[in-house]
Structures are given as C-alpha cells and as structure tokens.
Short mmCIF file of C-alpha atoms and ligand atoms in Angstrom, two decimals:
data_model
loop_
_atom_site.label_atom_id
_atom_site.label_comp_id
_atom_site.label_asym_id
_atom_site.label_seq_id
_atom_site.Cartn_x
_atom_site.Cartn_y
_atom_site.Cartn_z
CA MET T 1 -0.01 0.01 -0.20
CA LYS T 2 0.85 3.48 -0.45
CA ILE T 3 2.12 5.98 2.63
CA LEU T 4 2.57 9.66 1.92
CA ILE T 5 4.81 11.55 4.69
CA THR T 6 4.52 15.27 4.15
CA GLU T 7 6.62 16.47 7.10
CA PHE T 8 9.88 15.56 8.99
CA MET T 9 9.90 11.87 10.43
CA ASP T 10 12.62 10.25 12.26
CA ALA T 11 14.25 7.96 9.63
CA PRO T 12 14.35 4.61 11.38
CA ALA T 13 10.75 4.98 11.65
CA VAL T 14 10.61 5.70 7.90
CA ASP T 15 12.46 2.49 7.38
CA GLN T 16 10.07 0.37 9.38
CA LEU T 17 7.32 1.65 6.98
CA ARG T 18 9.40 1.17 3.81
CA ALA T 19 9.73 -2.41 5.02
CA ALA T 20 6.12 -3.41 4.26
CA HIS T 21 4.80 -0.50 1.99
CA ASP T 22 5.64 2.00 -0.72
CA VAL T 23 6.73 5.26 1.02
CA THR T 24 6.91 8.52 -0.48
CA TYR T 25 8.52 10.41 2.25
CA ASP T 26 9.38 14.09 1.31
CA PRO T 27 9.42 16.55 4.35
CA GLN T 28 9.03 19.69 1.88
CA LEU T 29 5.86 18.48 0.70
CA VAL T 30 3.92 20.43 3.30
CA ASP T 31 5.03 23.55 1.51
CA ASP T 32 3.92 22.78 -2.00
CA LEU T 33 0.11 22.05 -2.09
CA PRO T 34 -0.55 21.73 -5.26
CA ARG T 35 1.68 18.68 -5.48
CA LEU T 36 0.48 17.58 -2.29
CA VAL T 37 -3.09 17.51 -3.80
CA ARG T 38 -2.07 15.60 -6.83
CA GLU T 39 -0.28 12.95 -4.76
CA ALA T 40 -3.00 12.57 -2.45
CA PRO T 41 -5.53 10.51 -4.54
CA GLN T 42 -2.97 7.49 -4.66
CA CYS T 43 -2.28 6.95 -0.84
CA ASP T 44 -3.68 4.73 1.69
CA ALA T 45 -2.30 6.44 4.46
CA ILE T 46 -0.91 10.04 4.78
CA ILE T 47 1.61 11.08 7.97
CA VAL T 48 1.70 14.78 9.08
CA ARG T 49 3.12 16.94 11.89
CA ASN T 50 1.18 20.13 12.53
CA ARG T 51 1.82 22.13 9.25
CA THR T 52 -0.24 19.82 6.74
CA ARG T 53 -3.77 21.14 6.77
CA VAL T 54 -5.74 17.78 6.57
CA ARG T 55 -8.91 19.76 5.41
CA GLY T 56 -10.74 21.34 2.27
CA ASP T 57 -8.60 20.43 -1.23
CA LEU T 58 -6.37 17.90 0.47
CA LEU T 59 -8.80 15.92 2.45
CA ALA T 60 -11.17 16.09 -0.93
CA ALA T 61 -8.17 14.33 -2.45
CA LEU T 62 -7.61 11.66 0.07
CA THR T 63 -10.11 9.54 -1.91
CA ARG T 64 -8.49 5.99 -0.79
CA CYS T 65 -7.00 7.13 2.48
CA LYS T 66 -7.78 4.87 5.41
CA VAL T 67 -5.55 6.58 8.07
CA VAL T 68 -4.18 9.79 8.99
CA GLY T 69 -0.92 9.59 11.49
CA ARG T 70 -0.38 12.75 13.26
CA LEU T 71 3.40 13.31 14.47
CA GLY T 72 2.22 14.88 17.76
CA VAL T 73 -0.92 15.49 19.72
CA GLY T 74 -2.98 18.85 18.94
CA LEU T 75 -5.42 17.91 16.17
CA ASP T 76 -6.47 21.66 15.21
CA ASN T 77 -4.84 21.14 11.90
CA ILE T 78 -6.89 18.17 10.88
CA ASP T 79 -10.87 18.28 10.28
CA VAL T 80 -11.23 15.09 12.53
CA GLN T 81 -14.89 15.15 12.16
CA ALA T 82 -14.96 15.19 8.12
CA CYS T 83 -12.22 12.35 8.45
CA GLU T 84 -14.54 10.28 10.50
CA THR T 85 -17.43 10.87 8.40
CA ARG T 86 -15.29 9.51 5.40
CA GLY T 87 -14.15 6.51 7.45
CA ILE T 88 -10.51 7.81 7.83
CA ARG T 89 -8.95 7.20 11.30
CA VAL T 90 -6.70 9.76 12.86
CA ILE T 91 -3.89 8.63 14.88
CA PRO T 92 -2.29 11.11 17.03
CA ALA T 93 0.81 10.17 18.83
CA THR T 94 -0.75 10.45 22.74
CA GLY T 95 1.66 10.86 25.43
CA ALA T 96 4.83 10.34 23.11
CA ASN T 97 6.33 14.02 23.39
CA ALA T 98 4.62 14.78 26.78
CA HIS T 99 7.81 14.31 28.81
CA SER T 100 9.54 17.26 26.51
CA VAL T 101 6.57 19.74 26.90
CA ALA T 102 6.61 18.87 30.93
CA GLU T 103 10.36 19.58 31.19
CA TYR T 104 9.76 22.90 29.02
CA VAL T 105 7.21 24.18 31.65
CA ILE T 106 9.16 23.34 34.64
CA ALA T 107 12.60 24.84 32.96
CA THR T 108 11.05 28.07 31.79
CA ALA T 109 9.02 28.34 35.34
CA MET T 110 12.39 28.18 36.98
CA LEU T 111 14.35 30.38 34.68
CA LEU T 112 11.93 33.06 35.06
CA LEU T 113 11.05 32.97 38.74
CA ARG T 114 14.91 33.06 39.33
CA GLY T 115 15.54 35.81 36.68
CA ALA T 116 19.34 35.33 36.76
CA TYR T 117 20.45 33.51 33.90
CA ALA T 118 20.87 36.22 31.44
CA SER T 119 24.01 37.79 33.03
CA THR T 120 26.65 36.05 30.73
CA ALA T 121 27.81 39.09 28.66
CA ASP T 122 27.77 41.22 31.83
CA VAL T 123 29.77 38.72 33.97
CA ALA T 124 32.29 38.28 31.08
CA ALA T 125 32.76 41.91 30.52
CA GLY T 126 33.66 42.46 34.08
CA ARG T 127 30.61 43.90 35.36
CA TRP T 128 29.52 42.30 38.30
CA PRO T 129 25.46 42.45 38.63
CA ARG T 130 25.28 40.68 41.95
CA SER T 131 22.91 42.67 43.74
CA ALA T 132 20.63 43.26 40.96
CA LEU T 133 20.28 39.33 40.44
CA SER T 134 19.97 38.65 44.02
CA GLN T 135 16.36 38.92 44.23
CA GLY T 136 15.22 35.85 42.10
CA ARG T 137 12.84 33.48 43.46
CA GLU T 138 12.74 29.59 44.12
CA LEU T 139 10.65 27.17 42.40
CA ALA T 140 10.10 25.06 45.56
CA GLY T 141 7.18 25.86 47.83
CA LYS T 142 5.31 27.95 44.97
CA THR T 143 1.84 27.07 43.67
CA LEU T 144 1.52 25.74 40.11
CA GLY T 145 -1.72 26.10 38.63
CA LEU T 146 -2.54 24.01 35.51
CA ILE T 147 -5.30 24.64 33.05
CA GLY T 148 -6.00 21.57 31.77
CA PHE T 149 -4.99 18.17 33.50
CA GLY T 150 -4.75 15.61 30.51
CA SER T 151 -1.81 13.67 29.92
CA ILE T 152 0.92 16.62 29.67
CA GLY T 153 -0.76 18.48 32.57
CA GLN T 154 -0.54 15.35 34.76
CA LEU T 155 3.13 14.86 33.70
CA THR T 156 3.95 18.27 34.74
CA ALA T 157 2.33 17.96 38.06
CA ARG T 158 4.40 14.94 38.46
CA LEU T 159 7.47 16.72 37.93
CA ALA T 160 6.41 19.92 40.11
CA ARG T 161 5.61 17.66 42.78
CA ALA T 162 8.96 16.25 42.92
CA LEU T 163 10.45 19.67 43.15
CA GLY T 164 8.36 20.50 46.05
CA MET T 165 5.68 22.74 44.41
CA GLN T 166 1.93 22.81 45.27
CA VAL T 167 -0.18 21.98 42.35
CA MET T 168 -3.76 22.73 41.75
CA ALA T 169 -5.56 21.82 38.31
CA PHE T 170 -8.77 23.20 36.55
CA ASP T 171 -10.33 20.70 34.17
CA PRO T 172 -14.12 20.52 34.01
CA ALA T 173 -13.92 17.39 32.27
CA MET T 174 -12.72 15.73 35.20
CA ALA T 175 -14.58 15.23 38.55
CA ASP T 176 -13.09 16.31 41.80
CA ASN T 177 -12.71 12.66 42.73
CA ALA T 178 -10.89 11.50 39.60
CA PRO T 179 -8.02 9.43 40.32
CA PRO T 180 -4.90 11.43 38.97
CA PHE T 181 -5.80 14.25 41.71
CA ALA T 182 -4.87 11.99 44.82
CA GLU T 183 -2.35 10.01 42.94
CA LEU T 184 -0.31 12.92 42.08
CA GLY T 185 -1.13 15.17 45.29
CA VAL T 186 -2.89 17.81 43.13
CA SER T 187 -6.06 19.81 44.16
CA PRO T 188 -8.61 20.17 41.68
CA ALA T 189 -9.51 24.09 41.59
CA GLN T 190 -12.15 26.38 40.03
CA LEU T 191 -10.50 28.59 37.35
CA ASP T 192 -10.91 31.88 39.36
CA HIS T 193 -9.52 30.34 42.54
CA LEU T 194 -6.50 29.03 40.24
CA LEU T 195 -5.77 32.09 38.57
CA ALA T 196 -5.65 34.11 42.19
CA GLY T 197 -3.51 31.85 43.82
CA ALA T 198 -1.13 30.31 41.32
CA ASP T 199 2.60 31.56 41.04
CA VAL T 200 3.05 29.68 37.72
CA VAL T 201 0.13 29.13 35.40
CA SER T 202 0.50 26.62 32.79
CA LEU T 203 -1.84 25.82 30.08
CA HIS T 204 -2.48 22.21 28.71
CA ILE T 205 -5.92 22.46 26.76
CA PRO T 206 -6.76 22.13 23.29
CA LEU T 207 -7.47 24.82 20.92
CA ILE T 208 -11.23 24.63 20.14
CA GLU T 209 -13.83 27.51 19.69
CA SER T 210 -14.10 27.69 23.77
CA THR T 211 -10.77 27.89 24.58
CA ARG T 212 -9.88 30.72 21.83
CA ASN T 213 -8.93 33.92 23.76
CA PHE T 214 -8.83 31.74 26.94
CA ILE T 215 -6.08 34.10 28.70
CA ASP T 216 -6.94 37.67 27.77
CA LYS T 217 -6.82 40.92 29.56
CA ARG T 218 -9.46 40.00 32.40
CA ARG T 219 -8.24 36.50 33.21
CA LEU T 220 -4.44 38.23 33.25
CA ALA T 221 -5.72 40.89 35.39
CA ALA T 222 -7.29 38.09 37.94
CA MET T 223 -3.89 36.72 38.18
CA LYS T 224 -1.46 37.08 41.14
CA PRO T 225 0.53 39.84 40.62
CA GLY T 226 3.92 38.95 39.60
CA ALA T 227 3.26 35.60 38.59
CA ILE T 228 4.30 33.51 35.54
CA LEU T 229 2.54 32.29 32.58
CA VAL T 230 3.72 29.21 30.44
CA ASN T 231 1.86 28.52 27.22
CA THR T 232 2.84 25.33 25.40
CA ALA T 233 -0.81 24.22 24.36
CA ARG T 234 -1.62 26.01 21.28
CA GLY T 235 -1.56 29.76 20.04
CA GLY T 236 -4.85 31.61 20.05
CA ILE T 237 -5.36 30.41 23.19
CA VAL T 238 -3.38 33.35 24.56
CA ASP T 239 -3.99 36.95 23.81
CA GLU T 240 -0.43 37.95 22.87
CA HIS T 241 -1.09 41.54 22.83
CA ALA T 242 -2.39 41.57 26.32
CA VAL T 243 0.47 39.19 27.61
CA ALA T 244 3.11 42.04 26.31
CA THR T 245 1.05 44.73 28.15
CA ALA T 246 0.81 42.49 31.75
CA LEU T 247 4.72 42.09 31.39
CA ARG T 248 5.33 45.78 30.82
CA THR T 249 3.04 46.79 33.54
CA GLY T 250 4.68 43.88 35.79
CA GLN T 251 1.15 42.41 36.43
CA LEU T 252 2.89 39.18 35.05
CA GLY T 253 6.42 38.60 36.27
CA GLY T 254 7.49 36.61 33.35
CA ALA T 255 5.81 34.57 30.30
CA ALA T 256 7.28 31.57 28.11
CA LEU T 257 5.10 31.42 24.77
CA ASP T 258 6.07 28.14 22.41
CA VAL T 259 3.14 28.80 20.42
CA PHE T 260 1.53 31.41 18.62
CA ALA T 261 -1.75 32.58 16.63
CA GLU T 262 0.28 32.64 13.52
CA GLU T 263 3.15 30.29 13.11
CA PRO T 264 5.43 31.27 11.96
CA LEU T 265 5.17 34.34 14.02
CA ALA T 266 6.17 37.38 12.00
CA LEU T 267 7.42 40.45 12.93
CA ALA T 268 6.01 41.27 16.31
CA PRO T 269 6.73 44.60 17.67
CA HIS T 270 4.46 44.28 20.50
CA PHE T 271 7.13 41.92 22.18
CA GLU T 272 10.00 43.92 21.54
CA GLY T 273 12.03 44.80 24.81
CA CYS T 274 9.42 43.11 26.81
CA PRO T 275 10.78 42.11 30.26
CA ASN T 276 11.04 38.35 31.35
CA LEU T 277 9.69 37.06 28.17
CA ILE T 278 10.68 33.54 26.70
CA LEU T 279 9.41 32.94 22.98
CA THR T 280 10.32 29.61 21.37
CA PRO T 281 9.27 28.63 17.79
CA HIS T 282 6.84 25.78 18.89
CA ILE T 283 9.58 23.40 19.99
CA GLY T 284 7.82 22.38 23.43
CA GLY T 285 7.47 18.82 22.29
CA LEU T 286 10.50 18.63 19.94
CA THR T 287 13.49 16.62 21.60
CA ILE T 288 15.57 13.88 20.26
CA GLU T 289 14.05 11.64 22.36
CA SER T 290 10.68 12.43 21.62
CA ASN T 291 11.08 12.73 17.67
CA GLU T 292 12.14 8.98 18.24
CA ARG T 293 9.24 8.15 20.30
CA VAL T 294 6.37 9.89 18.52
CA SER T 295 7.83 8.54 14.73
CA SER T 296 7.96 4.99 16.08
CA LEU T 297 4.65 4.95 17.78
CA VAL T 298 2.97 6.50 14.54
CA ALA T 299 4.49 4.24 12.47
CA SER T 300 3.64 1.43 14.57
CA LYS T 301 -0.07 2.62 14.69
CA VAL T 302 -0.08 3.01 11.19
CA LEU T 303 1.41 -0.40 10.06
CA GLU T 304 -1.45 -1.75 12.50
CA ALA T 305 -4.32 0.17 10.79
CA LEU T 306 -3.33 -0.98 7.33
CA ALA T 307 -2.71 -4.54 8.29
P1 NAD R 1 -5.01 15.98 26.50
O1 NAD R 1 -6.13 15.79 25.71
O2 NAD R 1 -4.48 14.78 27.24
O3 NAD R 1 -5.50 16.81 27.76
C1 NAD R 1 -6.14 18.04 27.30
C2 NAD R 1 -7.18 18.42 28.67
O4 NAD R 1 -7.51 19.64 28.61
C3 NAD R 1 -8.10 17.24 28.75
O5 NAD R 1 -8.19 16.72 30.07
C4 NAD R 1 -9.61 18.15 28.69
O6 NAD R 1 -10.43 17.90 29.68
C5 NAD R 1 -9.06 19.63 29.15
N1 NAD R 1 -9.55 20.58 28.80
C6 NAD R 1 -10.48 20.88 27.50
N2 NAD R 1 -11.24 22.16 27.84
C7 NAD R 1 -10.60 22.46 28.80
C8 NAD R 1 -11.15 23.93 29.15
N3 NAD R 1 -11.96 24.84 28.37
N4 NAD R 1 -10.55 24.20 30.67
C9 NAD R 1 -9.85 23.58 31.15
N5 NAD R 1 -9.43 22.08 30.63
C10 NAD R 1 -9.86 21.71 29.37
O7 NAD R 1 -4.05 16.72 25.89
P2 NAD R 1 -2.45 16.72 26.00
O8 NAD R 1 -1.39 15.93 25.41
O9 NAD R 1 -2.18 17.12 27.65
O10 NAD R 1 -2.04 18.12 25.30
C11 NAD R 1 -2.65 19.29 25.86
C12 NAD R 1 -2.16 20.12 24.52
O11 NAD R 1 -0.69 20.75 24.43
C13 NAD R 1 -2.53 19.64 23.26
O12 NAD R 1 -4.06 20.18 22.87
C14 NAD R 1 -1.92 20.28 22.09
O13 NAD R 1 -2.21 21.38 21.58
C15 NAD R 1 -0.64 20.90 23.08
N6 NAD R 1 0.71 20.32 22.82
C16 NAD R 1 1.89 21.52 22.44
C17 NAD R 1 3.09 20.71 21.95
C18 NAD R 1 4.15 21.64 21.81
O14 NAD R 1 4.97 21.41 21.02
N7 NAD R 1 4.14 23.03 22.41
C19 NAD R 1 3.54 19.39 22.35
C20 NAD R 1 2.33 18.66 22.62
C21 NAD R 1 1.18 18.83 22.85
#
C-alpha cells in the first residue's frame, strides 16, 4: 500500500514503514499544496505533523486514504469530524512528546522565577550585577496552576511535585475525585481560585472554539501579581498583545510562549523589549528523544491500521 509522509519523520520509523509498504517521504511536501493534492489520491495512509492542513482540498483528494497519522498531539490542523465521516482514522501520538513539554514548563518556570541567567555578557565584560540578580525566586514551595489536566498536565504535575511545588488543576471534564488528583497530590480547583492563587500558570488545553482567547486581558488581571504564565498548548488560546502589556506593567512577572496564533510568528513589535519573556518556535514537544518516540509510535499504529 502507499504511504505519504509530508513532514519530518525520524529515519528508522520511515524505514520501518518502507519495509512493508511503498513510502513517499518528502518533508518539503507540506509547502507545496498543488503537488500534495496531486499525490493524495494514490495514498492509503498519510502521515503529517502540525503544518499539513488535512481539510478542504487536501481532504477531498484523499479518496482512498484509510488513516491519518499525526506526529504530535494537537489535532487542530485536521478536520477530525470530516475524516470520521469519510471513514478515515486519525491517529495522534498521544503521550509520546509529553515529557519534553513537561520539562519545558518546569525549565521556563525556574528560569523566569529566578530571573538571573541572562548575565553572561555582563559577567564576562567584568561587570558584576550581583545585587541586581539576588532577588530571584525559588520554585520549591510555589504553587503551580494547571489549566487542563490531561496527559501533559498530569506529567507536569508529577515533575512539579517532585521539586516541592504545590499543584492545583482546573479541568471541567474531570470530577474532583478523579484518581489522578489524589495519585499526584494535586488539588482540583475552580478557574478563578487557580488564577488568583498560582505563582505559575501553565496551559494544557486544546485549541477549540471555547478556548480561543481563553487567557485574555481580564484573566491576566485576575492572576496573582508577578505570576508566571507558560503556554505550550496552542496559540490563539492566549491574547499575545495582552500578555505583552501585562509584562510591561509588571502584572505578569514573566511569560514563556512556545505557540502563537500565527505560526511562524511574523515580526511582532508588541513583544520587542518585553521584560522576562521567553519566546520559542513551537519546540516544546520536540527533542531527540520525543522525535524517536513520536515517529516510532505513529509508524507502528499506522502499520497496524493498514494490516
Ligand atoms: P489531553 O487531551 O491529554 O488533555 C487536554 C485536557 O484539557 C483534557 O483533560 C480536557 O478535559 C482539558 N480541557 C479541555 N477544555 C478545557 C477547558 N476549557 N478548561 C480546562 N481544561 C480543559 O492533551 P495533552 O496531551 O495533555 O495536550 C495538551 C495540549 O498541548 C494539546 O492540545 C496540544 O495542543 C498541546 N501540545 C503542544 C506541544 C508543543 O510542542 N508545544 C506538544 C504537545 C502538545
């Protein structure tokens, strides 16, 4: 059978697929929609990351496709309902990049709370900004507020607890007595309580209509003054302009944004010169280890689905 891979996939996993099927692997295909649409009708399976939009023209051209493998977790680039209607299975790499994302949250939270690690140039130049950098905060004893308590939220809680943080989580789909709360020592919380009490707020929810602009000016103002915001979930969930303003006024003590409403992010003057801001190009889930796990999981599941 024919498998089309439109974005980067780890080589051993591609070889695993090649051993059983006719594979076209072209990580540049995602940027050539006309060619992608020409190749699509022949394929029995398509494997994508987050940039290939499996909807509209491409979906219409997937006439014999049985399965969409997603090298990641978020499904906002795939019209899942339309796939289901056409009998196409959508297979995400659930859990396989969770550890990379959870470590990103802990690392940026530590960095931003401490605020002392950007001193290399000063120290090397013989300046000694010791007193200016002596007011950093520890992570231990602080409260982490998780918005969304699914697989990444829970793993982040596990790491945070191990470092001595208190953790609360808001997830309306989970009952207060759902086992993960007690197992991980996490308190279920209402959103307003979480925003008012957390020193670090981290988002782990999908981008759907009800979560668009979820963290807006009003909710930023409801956060504890000086708190840290981490968004590894999806752009569009956070109002980026409002975050920039809250950083400048000091309402936010720091922010790490890995995802943006428009990706790649174009020139963003609102972020220029913003204090205590970490911007990364959607790499929260991307590490050598997670790439291997994600690719091999999706390869195995696609092979199973085509068997
Ligand atoms: P998951 O499906 O396991 O968990 C999501 C949780 O959010 C669910 O428990 C759900 O009930 C909850 N939720 C939904 N709407 C909510 C709302 N309005 N308020 C509070 N909770 C709500 O997903 P996951 O694997 O934990 O991933 C979370 C998100 O992280 C994904 O949707 C994806 O967009 C993102 N992600 C980003 C990267 C990256 O590289 N930055 C990598 C992986 C995943």
